[in-house]
XYZ file of C-alpha atoms in Angstrom:
547
model
C 141.111 -24.852 -49.200
C 141.801 -23.105 -45.868
C 143.356 -20.070 -47.579
C 140.281 -18.452 -49.125
C 139.725 -14.696 -48.680
C 136.985 -13.789 -47.920
C 136.154 -16.919 -45.950
C 133.213 -18.900 -47.361
C 130.202 -19.874 -45.301
C 130.890 -23.623 -45.442
C 133.630 -25.846 -46.863
C 133.532 -29.630 -46.788
C 136.527 -31.542 -48.134
C 137.672 -35.118 -48.496
C 140.822 -36.995 -49.379
C 139.622 -38.970 -52.372
C 142.471 -38.779 -54.850
C 144.556 -35.739 -55.782
C 141.774 -33.413 -56.894
C 140.976 -31.609 -60.133
C 143.924 -30.506 -62.276
C 143.020 -28.468 -65.392
C 144.952 -29.169 -68.584
C 144.733 -28.451 -72.329
C 141.776 -30.787 -72.708
C 139.736 -29.115 -69.952
C 136.492 -27.692 -71.337
C 134.060 -25.051 -70.171
C 130.345 -25.829 -70.123
C 128.393 -22.594 -69.674
C 124.670 -22.724 -69.057
C 122.183 -19.908 -69.709
C 122.951 -16.704 -67.799
C 126.581 -17.535 -67.082
C 128.189 -15.579 -69.911
C 130.049 -13.080 -67.731
C 131.722 -15.832 -65.710
C 132.460 -17.829 -68.858
C 134.137 -14.899 -70.594
C 136.082 -13.963 -67.480
C 137.314 -17.521 -66.911
C 138.486 -17.844 -70.483
C 140.174 -14.438 -70.671
C 141.692 -14.293 -67.178
C 142.076 -17.823 -65.872
C 142.737 -19.227 -69.315
C 145.495 -16.671 -69.866
C 147.175 -17.283 -66.507
C 147.175 -21.049 -67.004
C 147.907 -21.002 -70.711
C 144.841 -23.128 -71.363
C 142.173 -22.652 -74.049
C 139.226 -23.746 -71.865
C 137.373 -24.618 -75.045
C 133.573 -24.808 -75.078
C 132.326 -28.190 -73.967
C 130.912 -30.645 -76.489
C 128.184 -33.198 -75.825
C 129.544 -35.824 -73.474
C 132.478 -33.748 -72.183
C 130.960 -33.487 -68.731
C 131.142 -37.264 -68.376
C 134.939 -37.192 -68.577
C 135.381 -35.319 -65.311
C 137.578 -32.701 -67.022
C 134.995 -29.944 -67.372
C 134.257 -26.728 -65.540
C 130.470 -26.429 -65.570
C 128.657 -23.143 -64.901
C 124.956 -22.899 -64.259
C 122.306 -20.747 -62.598
C 119.820 -22.134 -60.091
C 117.289 -19.520 -58.922
C 116.617 -21.640 -55.858
C 119.832 -20.191 -54.433
C 119.869 -16.649 -53.043
C 121.132 -13.755 -55.178
C 124.962 -13.729 -55.321
C 125.101 -17.095 -53.542
C 126.973 -19.998 -55.116
C 127.902 -23.622 -54.646
C 131.238 -24.940 -55.883
C 131.694 -28.692 -56.095
C 134.821 -30.584 -57.121
C 134.310 -34.343 -57.232
C 135.950 -37.373 -58.874
C 134.602 -37.964 -62.354
C 132.574 -34.740 -62.509
C 135.218 -31.995 -62.574
C 134.205 -28.576 -61.265
C 130.615 -27.420 -61.030
C 129.774 -23.829 -60.061
C 126.100 -23.129 -59.451
C 124.987 -19.585 -58.682
C 121.703 -18.145 -57.563
C 122.137 -15.592 -60.344
C 124.887 -14.650 -62.825
C 126.725 -12.727 -60.088
C 126.791 -15.810 -57.874
C 128.373 -17.839 -60.675
C 130.983 -15.096 -61.109
C 131.883 -15.086 -57.412
C 132.204 -18.850 -57.541
C 134.636 -18.443 -60.438
C 136.690 -16.071 -58.279
C 136.862 -18.756 -55.609
C 138.017 -21.307 -58.176
C 140.904 -19.027 -59.123
C 141.990 -18.806 -55.481
C 141.866 -22.600 -55.167
C 144.231 -22.953 -58.128
C 146.987 -21.023 -56.350
C 148.750 -17.649 -56.772
C 149.960 -18.547 -60.276
C 146.346 -18.302 -61.433
C 146.491 -14.535 -60.732
C 149.142 -13.829 -63.340
C 148.501 -12.634 -66.895
C 150.518 -15.426 -68.462
C 151.817 -18.779 -67.216
C 155.185 -18.644 -65.461
C 155.988 -22.366 -65.603
C 155.463 -25.175 -68.065
C 153.997 -27.430 -65.418
C 150.389 -27.344 -64.178
C 149.145 -25.321 -61.247
C 148.274 -27.177 -58.081
C 145.201 -29.394 -58.164
C 141.940 -28.228 -56.686
C 141.038 -30.591 -53.840
C 137.790 -32.506 -53.927
C 135.436 -30.363 -51.905
C 132.087 -28.685 -51.682
C 131.666 -24.997 -50.886
C 128.428 -23.243 -50.015
C 128.741 -19.496 -49.895
C 126.706 -16.287 -49.902
C 127.413 -12.677 -48.932
C 126.341 -11.078 -45.671
C 125.696 -7.686 -47.298
C 124.424 -6.664 -50.711
C 126.576 -3.495 -50.705
C 130.285 -4.333 -50.439
C 132.355 -1.514 -51.761
C 135.216 0.908 -52.013
C 135.108 4.648 -52.617
C 137.984 5.987 -54.722
C 138.685 9.722 -54.813
C 140.060 10.642 -58.242
C 139.427 14.387 -57.759
C 142.332 15.128 -55.399
C 144.734 12.997 -57.455
C 143.620 11.776 -60.844
C 143.890 8.084 -61.652
C 144.226 7.063 -65.284
C 141.484 5.007 -66.883
C 143.621 1.862 -67.077
C 144.361 2.141 -63.361
C 140.635 2.431 -62.619
C 139.996 -0.715 -64.657
C 142.737 -2.438 -62.680
C 141.019 -1.485 -59.432
C 137.767 -2.941 -60.686
C 139.611 -6.237 -61.182
C 140.984 -5.971 -57.645
C 137.501 -5.364 -56.262
C 136.165 -8.372 -58.156
C 138.995 -10.556 -56.857
C 137.766 -9.776 -53.327
C 134.043 -10.244 -54.130
C 133.376 -6.517 -53.684
C 130.492 -5.319 -55.818
C 130.268 -1.517 -55.462
C 132.683 1.062 -56.869
C 131.917 4.515 -55.466
C 133.518 6.896 -57.968
C 134.262 10.315 -56.399
C 134.509 12.402 -59.563
C 134.442 16.036 -58.433
C 135.796 18.195 -55.651
C 137.444 21.562 -55.023
C 140.696 20.232 -56.494
C 139.381 18.943 -59.824
C 136.465 17.930 -62.043
C 137.004 14.539 -63.690
C 134.080 13.745 -66.014
C 133.333 15.256 -69.411
C 130.018 17.151 -69.572
C 129.496 18.219 -73.153
C 127.061 21.068 -72.477
C 129.498 22.586 -69.963
C 132.902 22.210 -71.653
C 134.810 24.462 -69.247
C 134.349 21.832 -66.530
C 137.085 19.856 -68.256
C 138.857 22.670 -70.103
C 139.377 24.666 -66.894
C 138.168 22.776 -63.829
C 140.089 19.545 -64.430
C 143.560 21.082 -63.930
C 145.224 22.837 -61.028
C 148.494 24.747 -61.203
C 150.181 22.952 -58.298
C 149.427 20.704 -55.322
C 150.155 20.757 -51.631
C 152.631 17.971 -50.818
C 151.607 16.230 -47.621
C 149.056 17.535 -45.126
C 147.655 21.021 -45.735
C 149.901 22.337 -42.913
C 152.983 21.187 -44.831
C 155.239 23.878 -46.254
C 155.994 21.718 -49.294
C 154.438 22.080 -52.743
C 154.536 20.023 -55.892
C 154.757 22.695 -58.574
C 153.825 20.303 -61.377
C 150.371 21.074 -62.827
C 148.049 18.196 -62.010
C 144.832 17.027 -63.574
C 143.001 14.984 -66.139
C 139.492 13.774 -66.822
C 137.554 10.871 -68.271
C 135.886 11.359 -71.603
C 132.334 10.146 -71.884
C 133.582 7.120 -73.810
C 136.081 6.449 -71.005
C 133.198 6.441 -68.543
C 131.144 4.100 -70.732
C 134.120 1.738 -70.883
C 134.616 1.823 -67.108
C 130.920 1.159 -66.494
C 130.835 -1.716 -68.995
C 134.009 -3.218 -67.512
C 132.469 -3.028 -64.045
C 129.189 -4.547 -65.213
C 131.045 -7.499 -66.717
C 132.372 -8.118 -63.202
C 128.999 -7.613 -61.490
C 130.169 -4.358 -59.919
C 127.779 -1.437 -59.577
C 129.277 2.006 -60.101
C 128.037 4.840 -57.889
C 129.121 8.153 -59.444
C 129.510 11.114 -57.092
C 129.097 14.760 -58.045
C 129.766 16.662 -54.816
C 127.276 19.477 -54.169
C 126.654 22.073 -52.748
C 130.045 22.114 -50.988
C 133.411 20.930 -52.313
C 132.615 22.829 -55.516
C 135.410 25.372 -56.065
C 136.629 23.609 -59.212
C 133.203 23.976 -60.837
C 132.877 27.590 -59.652
C 136.310 28.419 -61.076
C 135.041 27.356 -64.503
C 131.576 28.904 -64.164
C 131.779 31.799 -61.633
C 128.017 32.382 -61.768
C 127.580 29.149 -59.762
C 129.110 30.749 -56.675
C 127.879 33.342 -54.213
C 128.732 36.347 -56.357
C 127.144 38.806 -53.924
C 129.656 37.783 -51.250
C 132.940 37.317 -53.126
C 134.348 37.909 -56.589
C 134.062 34.332 -57.835
C 135.819 35.232 -61.109
C 139.090 35.291 -59.155
C 138.804 31.676 -58.019
C 140.944 28.908 -59.491
C 140.952 25.161 -58.989
C 142.024 24.714 -55.379
C 145.605 23.551 -54.853
C 145.486 22.532 -51.195
C 143.397 20.325 -48.915
C 140.742 20.829 -46.266
C 137.237 22.292 -46.136
C 136.673 25.060 -48.660
C 134.335 28.014 -47.949
C 133.386 28.523 -51.610
C 130.081 26.686 -52.003
C 127.372 26.763 -54.636
C 124.787 29.525 -54.588
C 121.206 28.286 -53.960
C 119.901 29.841 -57.171
C 117.806 28.652 -60.073
C 120.879 29.069 -62.277
C 122.746 26.536 -60.130
C 119.833 24.104 -60.130
C 119.469 24.206 -63.913
C 123.246 23.838 -64.383
C 123.470 20.689 -62.284
C 120.283 19.244 -63.716
C 122.146 19.409 -67.025
C 125.163 17.724 -65.465
C 123.017 14.921 -64.056
C 121.128 14.480 -67.350
C 124.400 13.598 -69.072
C 125.569 11.568 -66.088
C 122.469 9.354 -66.138
C 123.165 8.525 -69.777
C 126.709 7.473 -68.900
C 125.728 5.437 -65.839
C 122.663 3.305 -66.781
C 120.153 2.448 -64.082
C 120.863 -1.294 -64.137
C 124.518 -0.627 -63.281
C 124.110 2.569 -61.256
C 120.762 2.688 -59.448
C 122.283 5.076 -56.875
C 123.639 8.544 -57.642
C 125.794 10.131 -54.924
C 125.472 13.894 -54.481
C 128.026 14.405 -51.710
C 126.440 16.958 -49.382
C 129.288 16.859 -46.872
C 131.282 19.662 -45.266
C 129.216 22.451 -46.783
C 130.223 25.562 -44.868
C 127.297 27.958 -44.529
C 129.260 31.201 -43.975
C 128.736 32.534 -47.482
C 125.021 31.735 -47.355
C 124.755 33.588 -44.051
C 126.405 36.635 -45.633
C 124.578 36.421 -48.960
C 121.474 38.599 -49.433
C 120.422 36.284 -52.272
C 120.685 33.172 -50.087
C 118.839 34.866 -47.250
C 116.119 35.941 -49.651
C 115.735 32.348 -50.816
C 115.433 31.166 -47.206
C 112.654 33.700 -46.647
C 110.964 32.884 -49.953
C 110.855 29.166 -49.132
C 109.815 29.692 -45.526
C 112.892 27.932 -44.182
C 114.307 28.391 -40.703
C 118.013 28.528 -41.419
C 120.923 27.543 -43.672
C 120.717 23.888 -42.663
C 117.199 23.761 -44.037
C 118.421 25.570 -47.144
C 120.894 22.750 -47.761
C 118.101 20.246 -47.130
C 115.980 22.068 -49.736
C 118.893 21.844 -52.181
C 119.325 18.104 -51.573
C 115.580 17.424 -51.688
C 115.360 19.148 -55.072
C 117.801 16.671 -56.567
C 116.255 13.747 -54.706
C 112.924 14.566 -56.371
C 114.663 15.096 -59.703
C 116.522 11.773 -59.545
C 113.532 9.828 -58.237
C 111.458 11.014 -61.193
C 114.097 9.438 -63.431
C 114.188 6.095 -61.664
C 117.277 6.644 -59.527
C 117.978 6.829 -55.817
C 119.907 9.619 -54.179
C 122.613 8.789 -51.667
C 124.762 11.315 -49.823
C 127.133 11.715 -46.899
C 125.489 11.835 -43.491
C 125.365 15.650 -43.375
C 122.330 15.468 -45.653
C 120.397 14.441 -42.530
C 120.719 18.022 -41.285
C 117.546 19.963 -41.924
C 115.581 16.836 -42.848
C 116.125 14.002 -45.305
C 113.990 13.125 -48.316
C 111.999 9.922 -47.857
C 113.753 7.692 -50.383
C 117.302 8.938 -49.861
C 120.090 6.765 -48.462
C 123.178 7.891 -46.603
C 126.844 7.007 -46.401
C 127.627 7.296 -42.686
C 131.186 8.653 -42.562
C 131.505 10.821 -39.443
C 130.917 7.778 -37.250
C 128.058 5.407 -36.551
C 125.658 8.075 -35.231
C 124.417 9.355 -38.573
C 123.827 5.833 -39.788
C 122.006 4.881 -36.599
C 119.716 7.913 -36.856
C 119.019 7.267 -40.516
C 118.357 3.535 -40.064
C 115.991 4.167 -37.176
C 114.134 6.651 -39.385
C 113.771 4.003 -42.100
C 116.527 5.123 -44.460
C 119.019 2.729 -46.021
C 122.583 3.153 -44.777
C 126.066 2.279 -45.973
C 128.363 2.185 -42.949
C 131.785 3.696 -43.654
C 132.861 5.506 -40.461
C 136.055 7.507 -40.751
C 137.359 6.139 -37.469
C 137.221 2.560 -38.767
C 137.460 2.227 -42.547
C 139.083 5.352 -43.983
C 142.063 3.752 -45.681
C 143.937 7.038 -46.005
C 144.474 6.707 -42.228
C 147.857 5.327 -41.235
C 148.427 1.620 -40.719
C 150.957 1.808 -37.890
C 152.201 4.245 -35.267
C 155.841 3.926 -36.275
C 157.892 6.737 -37.826
C 158.161 5.062 -41.242
C 154.510 5.355 -42.260
C 154.394 7.593 -45.342
C 152.621 10.938 -44.768
C 150.814 9.647 -41.660
C 147.170 10.716 -41.529
C 144.577 10.096 -38.815
C 144.210 7.236 -36.400
C 146.215 4.020 -36.530
C 144.017 1.492 -38.322
C 145.831 -1.807 -38.571
C 144.824 -4.844 -40.575
C 143.407 -6.299 -37.367
C 141.454 -3.123 -36.611
C 139.721 -3.302 -39.984
C 139.112 -7.041 -39.549
C 137.320 -6.345 -36.258
C 135.159 -3.560 -37.716
C 131.439 -4.263 -37.313
C 129.113 -2.415 -39.720
C 125.894 -2.986 -37.701
C 125.886 -1.231 -34.321
C 124.494 -3.502 -31.601
C 122.007 -0.884 -30.357
C 119.941 -1.052 -33.548
C 116.650 -2.879 -33.477
C 116.242 -5.782 -35.871
C 114.047 -3.633 -38.116
C 116.543 -0.757 -38.167
C 119.507 -3.109 -38.647
C 117.908 -4.346 -41.872
C 118.423 -0.831 -43.265
C 122.216 -1.224 -43.010
C 122.544 -2.432 -46.581
C 126.296 -2.766 -46.443
C 129.665 -1.224 -45.928
C 132.564 0.232 -47.863
C 136.104 1.485 -47.362
C 136.821 5.075 -48.370
C 140.057 6.077 -50.075
C 140.731 9.825 -50.073
C 143.801 10.671 -52.115
C 145.125 14.024 -50.862
C 148.430 12.354 -49.937
C 148.283 9.580 -52.552
C 149.906 11.004 -55.664
C 150.034 7.826 -57.725
C 148.833 4.263 -58.038
C 151.600 2.824 -55.869
C 150.622 5.092 -52.975
C 146.972 4.098 -53.368
C 147.967 0.426 -53.362
C 149.993 0.908 -50.189
C 147.115 2.511 -48.304
C 144.423 0.167 -49.598
C 146.120 -3.205 -49.280
C 146.113 -5.475 -47.402
C 143.337 -3.757 -45.388
C 140.804 -3.984 -48.220
C 141.040 -7.780 -47.953
C 139.952 -7.515 -44.314
C 137.069 -5.201 -45.230
C 136.026 -7.661 -47.942
C 135.764 -10.458 -45.381
C 133.795 -8.220 -43.008
C 131.357 -7.403 -45.819
C 131.041 -10.953 -47.192
C 131.508 -13.503 -44.432
C 129.231 -14.309 -41.450
C 131.805 -13.385 -38.817
C 131.231 -13.548 -35.050
C 131.319 -10.468 -32.816
C 134.474 -8.363 -33.265
C 136.215 -9.587 -30.129
C 135.569 -13.216 -31.039
C 136.918 -13.090 -34.588
C 139.809 -15.382 -35.443
C 142.327 -12.802 -36.583
C 145.178 -15.308 -36.237
C 143.362 -17.548 -38.715
C 142.830 -14.600 -41.050
C 146.551 -13.756 -40.869
C 147.371 -17.364 -41.729
C 145.105 -17.217 -44.774
C 146.652 -13.878 -45.730
C 150.061 -15.529 -46.037
C 148.890 -17.028 -49.313
C 146.825 -14.002 -50.223
C 149.977 -11.865 -50.213
C 151.324 -14.149 -52.931
C 148.150 -13.499 -54.949
C 148.619 -9.756 -54.504
C 152.245 -10.147 -55.602
C 151.107 -11.934 -58.749
C 148.645 -9.086 -59.409
C 151.403 -6.481 -58.998
C 149.871 -4.780 -55.960
C 152.238 -2.507 -53.996
C 150.706 -3.415 -50.629
C 152.137 -2.632 -47.204
C 154.119 -5.705 -46.100
C 153.294 -7.127 -42.658
C 156.717 -6.036 -41.390
C 156.275 -2.400 -42.370
C 156.925 -0.218 -45.410
C 159.737 -1.059 -47.774
C 162.403 1.652 -48.201
C 160.851 3.031 -51.396
C 157.408 3.169 -49.795
C 158.481 5.607 -47.092
C 158.194 9.397 -47.377
C 160.542 10.720 -44.680
C 160.096 14.334 -43.685
C 156.699 14.832 -45.329
C 154.251 16.319 -42.840
C 151.121 14.346 -42.082
C 148.438 14.676 -39.420
C 148.615 11.679 -37.080
C 145.986 11.480 -34.345
C 147.102 9.632 -31.248
C 145.107 7.134 -29.245
C 142.224 4.856 -30.211
C 139.487 6.383 -32.357
C 136.256 7.340 -30.617
C 133.223 5.143 -31.132
C 130.793 7.877 -32.174
C-alpha cells in the first residue's frame, strides 16, 4: 500500500489477516451512478485477472467477497474512500461517478502489476489487497496532458491508448492539439480540402529545424468525425474531458495551403504555399477578414457538435506565436485596424480572439488560449494556458482569469531528460523526473484570491522530434507520473518533497508501465534502440529561468 502513484491523501492499514484476494466467485455490486467504474472494472480488471466479476446478488455483500461501488454526495467531487476489511470485501465510495472511477484505479494498483495486463499471465491469483482504508481527493480539478498530433500524426488507437494511460494516473484532461502549420487533423465536412490537402505534407525535417536531415516520406493523416466521436466517448467513459485546439490566427499555414483566401493575399501569393515541412514559428498567419471569421465559425460549428459541452466545456484557440509582420505590411489589415479604432497589431489579434470568445460564449463554451492572448487585452470569461513561464499565468490570475499552469521551463516533456550524450534528439533544458516532481503550479507570490484562479496544471507534449508512439512514450514517461502526483496529491513545498520516497514507489510503477507496454525512459538512461545518435537537437544548457 506504500507504492501508490499518485500518493493518496491518507492511508490507514492493519495486519488483520492476509487481505482481500479476488477469485472466480468475487462479485461486483454497483450502486446508482457507478456504471462507468463498473464497466471499466469488468472489462479491464476482469480481463487482466481472468475473472468474471459477476453482478452481485442479494446477500453477496455479506460473504466478504464483493467489490461494492457507491456514490455519496457528502464527499467532494472526484474524492473517494476505499475500504478493505475482513468480512466486507472492498468498498469504493466516491463523491461522484468520477470519484468512484479513481478509486477503482487505486484498487488496480493495489492488486499489483499483473492487474495492468490485458490477460492473466499466471494461473495463480494476484497478490491480496491488504486490509486498509484510503481517503483521497485531488488537489486540482484540471490535471492534464496536451498531445500535439499536428506535427506527427498519432493513429486513433494510439490516442485511445493514451487516454487509458491518463486514466491510470488519475489525469482528467486531454488537450488535443489538432491543427498547426504542419498538418490539419480533424475532418470538417463543409471545408473538405482541410483533410484532402492540409492533412499531408510532402516530407519532414528530421531533428531540430537546423538539422540538415530530411525524412522524404510523405507524412499525414486525420481523424474522421466518427473517429473524433469515438475518442470523445472513450474519454468520457474514463471521466476525461477533451479540450480540442484549433490554432488561430498563427500556426495556420496548413489551412492557408488548402484555402489560400484565408491568408494575407495582398502581401504574398498564398496560392504557392504548401503544408509546412519544417519546424519553428511560421510567418504565414490568417488574414483578419470577414472571410476568415466566417470560415472558422463554420469550423467551430462542426467542432462543437463533435465535442459536446458536458465533455468539452473549454475550446482552445491557440493564439500563440502569431507573427505580426504580414499584418504590418498588409493594407487590408491596416485598414481593419483603422476601421475598428485599434492602436496596433496586438490589439488586432485581441479583436480576433475576442470575436471567437463572444461566439463561443454565446454557445455555452469557454475559450482558452496560450498566454499570448493576454496581449492587447483579454476577454472577460477567457482562460489561459500559461506556457512561456509563470508570468502570464500570474498576470491573468491577478486579473481574475482562470489559469492552467504549464510553463515550458518546467513541464514541456519534449525537453530532454538528461544532459548526457545519449538523449535522443535533445531539445531544451534538462528536466529530470525529480525536476518535474518538484514543479509547483501555484507561484508563492499570488494572493489567496488569485491562487484560486489556478485551476490546475498539465504537461505539454510537442512532437516535432517524436515521429512515432515509442518516441512519445520515451519523452512522456516516467515524467508524466511525477506530474500526475503534483496535480493530484497535497505535496509540501518543492524543496521539502520526498523524492526518494517517490522513487521507491516508482520501482513498482515501472512494472505497471511494463505491463502496459509503455516504452518509457529507464532510470539508468536510454536503451540502445531508444537513442538517435547524430540527429541534431537544440539543447539549452544550465537551469531554466524562473520567469
